[in-house]
Amino acid sequence: MNKQELENRLIDFAATIIIVASKFEKNYAGNHLAAQIIRSGTSPALNYGEAQSAESSKDFIHKMGICLKELRETFVCLKIIEKSNLMLDRENLLIAKKEGNELISIFVSSIKTAKTNLK
């Protein structure tokens, strides 16, 4: 997968997260988690753009690590939403979880490769 394809997947993931968050129950928990997941779920796409302009290999690894942290946060948030039944649209929730998990794997691998190349 090239840089543009990964960026497009991150943008699609962010859009999916926004769609998922818009379908939460309108209560305190739903509003709280909607705001949280929108922040963490859109952040990887934005931070990946920054990683592409990294000033050094160490800076690249650091920025990719931020993307990974945000993806993991989003994934945990999706699991909380699923367990607490904050939304009835299970299809989009499962799509978001699957893509989030795949993106986490991609970033773990990319960071490992970048660290190996740094040595």
Coordinates of N, CA and C in Angstrom, one line a residue:
M1 N 0.8 -1.2 0.0 CA 0.0 0.0 0.0 C 0.9 1.2 0.0
N2 N 0.6 2.2 -0.9 CA 1.4 3.4 -0.9 C 0.8 4.5 0.0
K3 N 1.6 5.6 0.1 CA 1.2 6.6 1.1 C -0.2 7.2 0.8
Q4 N -0.5 7.4 -0.5 CA -1.8 8.0 -0.8 C -2.9 7.0 -0.5
E5 N -2.7 5.7 -0.7 CA -3.8 4.8 -0.4 C -4.0 4.7 1.1
L6 N -3.0 4.8 1.9 CA -3.1 4.8 3.3 C -3.8 6.1 3.8
E7 N -3.4 7.2 3.2 CA -4.1 8.5 3.6 C -5.6 8.4 3.2
N8 N -5.9 7.8 2.1 CA -7.3 7.7 1.7 C -8.1 6.8 2.7
R9 N -7.4 5.7 3.1 CA -8.1 4.8 4.1 C -8.3 5.6 5.4
L10 N -7.4 6.4 5.8 CA -7.5 7.1 7.1 C -8.6 8.2 6.9
I11 N -8.7 8.8 5.8 CA -9.8 9.8 5.6 C -11.2 9.1 5.6
D12 N -11.2 7.9 4.9 CA -12.5 7.2 4.9 C -12.9 6.7 6.3
F13 N -11.8 6.3 7.1 CA -12.1 5.9 8.5 C -12.6 7.1 9.3
A14 N -12.0 8.2 9.1 CA -12.5 9.4 9.8 C -14.0 9.7 9.5
A15 N -14.3 9.6 8.2 CA -15.7 9.8 7.7 C -16.6 8.8 8.3
T16 N -16.2 7.6 8.4 CA -17.0 6.5 9.0 C -17.3 6.8 10.5
I17 N -16.2 7.2 11.2 CA -16.3 7.6 12.6 C -17.4 8.7 12.8
I18 N -17.3 9.7 11.9 CA -18.3 10.8 12.0 C -19.7 10.3 11.8
I19 N -19.9 9.4 10.9 CA -21.2 8.8 10.6 C -21.7 8.0 11.8
V20 N -20.8 7.2 12.4 CA -21.1 6.4 13.5 C -21.5 7.3 14.7
A21 N -20.7 8.3 15.0 CA -20.9 9.2 16.1 C -22.3 9.9 16.0
S22 N -22.7 10.2 14.7 CA -23.9 10.9 14.5 C -25.1 10.1 14.8
K23 N -24.9 8.8 15.0 CA -26.1 7.9 15.3 C -26.2 7.4 16.7
F24 N -25.4 8.0 17.6 CA -25.5 7.7 19.0 C -26.8 8.2 19.6
E25 N -27.2 7.5 20.7 CA -28.3 8.1 21.5 C -27.9 9.4 22.0
K26 N -28.9 10.3 22.0 CA -28.7 11.7 22.5 C -28.9 11.8 24.0
N27 N -27.9 11.4 24.7 CA -27.9 11.5 26.2 C -26.5 11.8 26.6
Y28 N -26.3 11.9 27.9 CA -25.0 12.4 28.4 C -23.8 11.5 27.9
A29 N -24.0 10.2 28.0 CA -23.0 9.2 27.6 C -22.8 9.3 26.1
G30 N -23.9 9.3 25.4 CA -23.8 9.4 23.9 C -23.1 10.6 23.4
N31 N -23.4 11.8 24.0 CA -22.8 13.0 23.6 C -21.3 13.0 24.0
H32 N -21.0 12.5 25.1 CA -19.6 12.5 25.6 C -18.7 11.6 24.7
L33 N -19.2 10.4 24.4 CA -18.4 9.5 23.6 C -18.4 9.9 22.1
A34 N -19.5 10.5 21.6 CA -19.5 11.0 20.3 C -18.4 12.1 20.1
A35 N -18.3 13.0 21.0 CA -17.2 14.0 21.0 C -15.8 13.4 21.0
Q36 N -15.7 12.4 22.0 CA -14.4 11.8 22.1 C -14.0 11.0 20.9
I37 N -14.9 10.2 20.3 CA -14.5 9.4 19.2 C -14.3 10.2 17.9
I38 N -15.0 11.3 17.8 CA -14.7 12.2 16.7 C -13.3 12.8 16.8
R39 N -12.9 13.2 18.0 CA -11.5 13.7 18.1 C -10.5 12.6 17.8
S40 N -10.6 11.5 18.5 CA -9.6 10.4 18.3 C -9.7 9.7 16.9
G41 N -10.9 9.7 16.3 CA -11.1 9.0 15.1 C -10.7 9.8 13.8
T42 N -10.7 11.1 14.0 CA -10.3 11.9 12.9 C -8.8 12.3 13.0
S43 N -8.2 12.2 14.1 CA -6.8 12.6 14.4 C -5.8 11.8 13.5
P44 N -6.0 10.5 13.4 CA -4.9 9.8 12.6 C -4.8 10.3 11.2
A45 N -5.8 10.7 10.5 CA -5.7 11.2 9.1 C -4.9 12.5 9.1
L46 N -5.2 13.4 10.1 CA -4.5 14.6 10.2 C -3.1 14.5 10.6
N47 N -2.8 13.6 11.5 CA -1.4 13.4 12.0 C -0.6 12.6 10.9
Y48 N -1.2 11.8 10.1 CA -0.5 11.1 9.1 C 0.0 12.1 8.0
G49 N -0.8 13.2 7.8 CA -0.3 14.2 6.9 C 0.9 14.9 7.4
E50 N 1.0 15.1 8.8 CA 2.1 15.7 9.4 C 3.3 14.7 9.3
A51 N 3.1 13.4 9.5 CA 4.2 12.5 9.4 C 4.8 12.5 8.0
Q52 N 4.1 12.8 7.0 CA 4.6 12.8 5.7 C 5.6 14.0 5.5
S53 N 5.5 15.0 6.4 CA 6.4 16.1 6.3 C 7.4 16.1 7.5
A54 N 7.6 15.0 8.0 CA 8.5 14.9 9.2 C 9.9 15.4 8.8
E55 N 10.5 16.0 9.8 CA 11.8 16.6 9.6 C 13.0 15.6 9.7
S56 N 12.7 14.4 10.3 CA 13.7 13.4 10.4 C 13.0 12.0 10.6
S57 N 13.8 11.0 10.5 CA 13.3 9.6 10.7 C 12.7 9.5 12.1
K58 N 13.3 10.1 13.1 CA 12.8 10.0 14.5 C 11.5 10.8 14.6
D59 N 11.4 11.9 13.9 CA 10.2 12.7 13.9 C 9.0 11.9 13.2
F60 N 9.4 11.2 12.1 CA 8.4 10.4 11.4 C 7.8 9.3 12.3
I61 N 8.7 8.6 13.0 CA 8.3 7.5 13.9 C 7.5 8.1 15.0
H62 N 7.8 9.2 15.6 CA 7.0 9.9 16.6 C 5.6 10.2 16.2
K63 N 5.5 10.8 15.0 CA 4.2 11.2 14.5 C 3.4 9.9 14.1
M64 N 4.0 8.9 13.6 CA 3.3 7.7 13.3 C 2.8 7.0 14.6
G65 N 3.6 7.2 15.7 CA 3.2 6.7 17.0 C 2.0 7.4 17.5
I66 N 1.9 8.7 17.2 CA 0.7 9.4 17.6 C -0.5 8.9 16.9
C67 N -0.4 8.7 15.6 CA -1.5 8.1 14.8 C -1.9 6.7 15.4
L68 N -1.0 5.9 15.8 CA -1.3 4.6 16.4 C -2.0 4.8 17.7
K69 N -1.5 5.7 18.6 CA -2.2 5.9 19.9 C -3.7 6.3 19.6
E70 N -3.9 7.2 18.7 CA -5.3 7.7 18.4 C -6.1 6.6 17.9
L71 N -5.6 5.7 17.0 CA -6.3 4.6 16.5 C -6.7 3.6 17.6
R72 N -5.8 3.4 18.5 CA -6.1 2.5 19.6 C -7.1 3.1 20.5
E73 N -7.1 4.3 20.8 CA -8.1 5.0 21.6 C -9.4 4.9 20.9
T74 N -9.5 5.1 19.6 CA -10.8 5.0 18.9 C -11.3 3.6 19.0
F75 N -10.4 2.6 18.8 CA -10.9 1.2 18.8 C -11.5 0.8 20.2
V76 N -10.8 1.3 21.3 CA -11.4 1.0 22.6 C -12.7 1.7 22.8
C77 N -12.8 2.9 22.3 CA -14.1 3.7 22.4 C -15.2 2.9 21.6
L78 N -14.9 2.4 20.4 CA -15.8 1.6 19.7 C -16.3 0.4 20.5
K79 N -15.4 -0.2 21.2 CA -15.8 -1.4 22.0 C -16.7 -1.0 23.1
I80 N -16.4 0.2 23.7 CA -17.3 0.7 24.8 C -18.7 1.0 24.3
I81 N -18.7 1.6 23.1 CA -20.0 1.9 22.5 C -20.8 0.7 22.2
E82 N -20.1 -0.3 21.7 CA -20.8 -1.6 21.4 C -21.3 -2.2 22.6
K83 N -20.5 -2.3 23.7 CA -21.0 -3.0 24.9 C -22.1 -2.2 25.6
S84 N -22.1 -0.9 25.5 CA -23.1 -0.1 26.2 C -24.3 0.1 25.3
N85 N -24.4 -0.4 24.1 CA -25.5 -0.3 23.2 C -25.9 1.2 23.0
L86 N -24.9 2.1 22.8 CA -25.2 3.5 22.5 C -25.7 3.7 21.1
M87 N -25.6 2.7 20.2 CA -26.2 2.9 18.9 C -26.7 1.6 18.4
L88 N -27.8 1.7 17.6 CA -28.4 0.5 17.1 C -27.9 0.0 15.8
D89 N -27.2 0.9 15.1 CA -26.6 0.6 13.8 C -25.4 -0.2 13.9
R90 N -25.5 -1.5 14.1 CA -24.4 -2.4 14.3 C -23.5 -2.6 13.1
E91 N -24.1 -2.4 11.9 CA -23.3 -2.6 10.7 C -22.2 -1.6 10.6
N92 N -22.5 -0.3 10.7 CA -21.4 0.7 10.6 C -20.5 0.6 11.8
L93 N -21.0 0.2 12.9 CA -20.1 0.0 14.1 C -19.1 -1.1 13.8
L94 N -19.5 -2.2 13.3 CA -18.6 -3.3 13.0 C -17.7 -3.0 11.9
I95 N -18.1 -2.2 10.9 CA -17.2 -1.7 9.8 C -16.1 -0.9 10.4
A96 N -16.5 0.0 11.3 CA -15.5 0.9 11.9 C -14.5 0.1 12.8
K97 N -15.0 -0.9 13.5 CA -14.1 -1.7 14.3 C -13.1 -2.5 13.5
K98 N -13.6 -3.1 12.4 CA -12.8 -3.9 11.5 C -11.7 -3.0 10.9
E99 N -12.1 -1.9 10.3 CA -11.1 -1.0 9.7 C -10.1 -0.4 10.7
G100 N -10.6 -0.1 11.9 CA -9.7 0.4 12.9 C -8.7 -0.6 13.3
N101 N -9.1 -1.8 13.5 CA -8.1 -2.9 13.8 C -7.1 -3.1 12.7
E102 N -7.6 -3.1 11.4 CA -6.6 -3.2 10.3 C -5.6 -2.0 10.3
L103 N -6.1 -0.8 10.5 CA -5.2 0.3 10.5 C -4.2 0.3 11.6
I104 N -4.6 -0.2 12.8 CA -3.7 -0.4 13.9 C -2.6 -1.4 13.5
S105 N -2.9 -2.5 12.8 CA -1.9 -3.4 12.4 C -1.0 -2.8 11.4
I106 N -1.5 -2.0 10.5 CA -0.6 -1.3 9.5 C 0.3 -0.4 10.1
F107 N -0.1 0.4 11.1 CA 0.8 1.3 11.8 C 1.8 0.6 12.7
V108 N 1.4 -0.4 13.3 CA 2.4 -1.2 14.1 C 3.5 -1.7 13.2
S109 N 3.1 -2.2 12.1 CA 4.1 -2.7 11.1 C 5.0 -1.6 10.5
S110 N 4.4 -0.5 10.2 CA 5.1 0.6 9.6 C 6.1 1.2 10.6
I111 N 5.7 1.3 11.9 CA 6.6 1.9 12.9 C 7.7 0.9 13.1
K112 N 7.4 -0.4 13.2 CA 8.5 -1.4 13.4 C 9.5 -1.3 12.2
T113 N 9.0 -1.2 11.0 CA 9.9 -1.1 9.8 C 10.8 0.2 9.9
A114 N 10.1 1.3 10.2 CA 10.8 2.6 10.3 C 11.9 2.5 11.4
K115 N 11.6 1.9 12.5 CA 12.6 1.7 13.6 C 13.8 0.8 13.2
T116 N 13.5 -0.2 12.4 CA 14.5 -1.1 11.9 C 15.4 -0.4 10.9
N117 N 14.8 0.4 10.1 CA 15.6 1.2 9.1 C 16.4 2.3 9.7
L118 N 16.0 2.7 10.9 CA 16.7 3.8 11.6 C 18.1 3.3 12.1
K119 N 18.1 2.0 12.4 CA 19.4 1.5 13.0 C 20.5 1.3 12.0

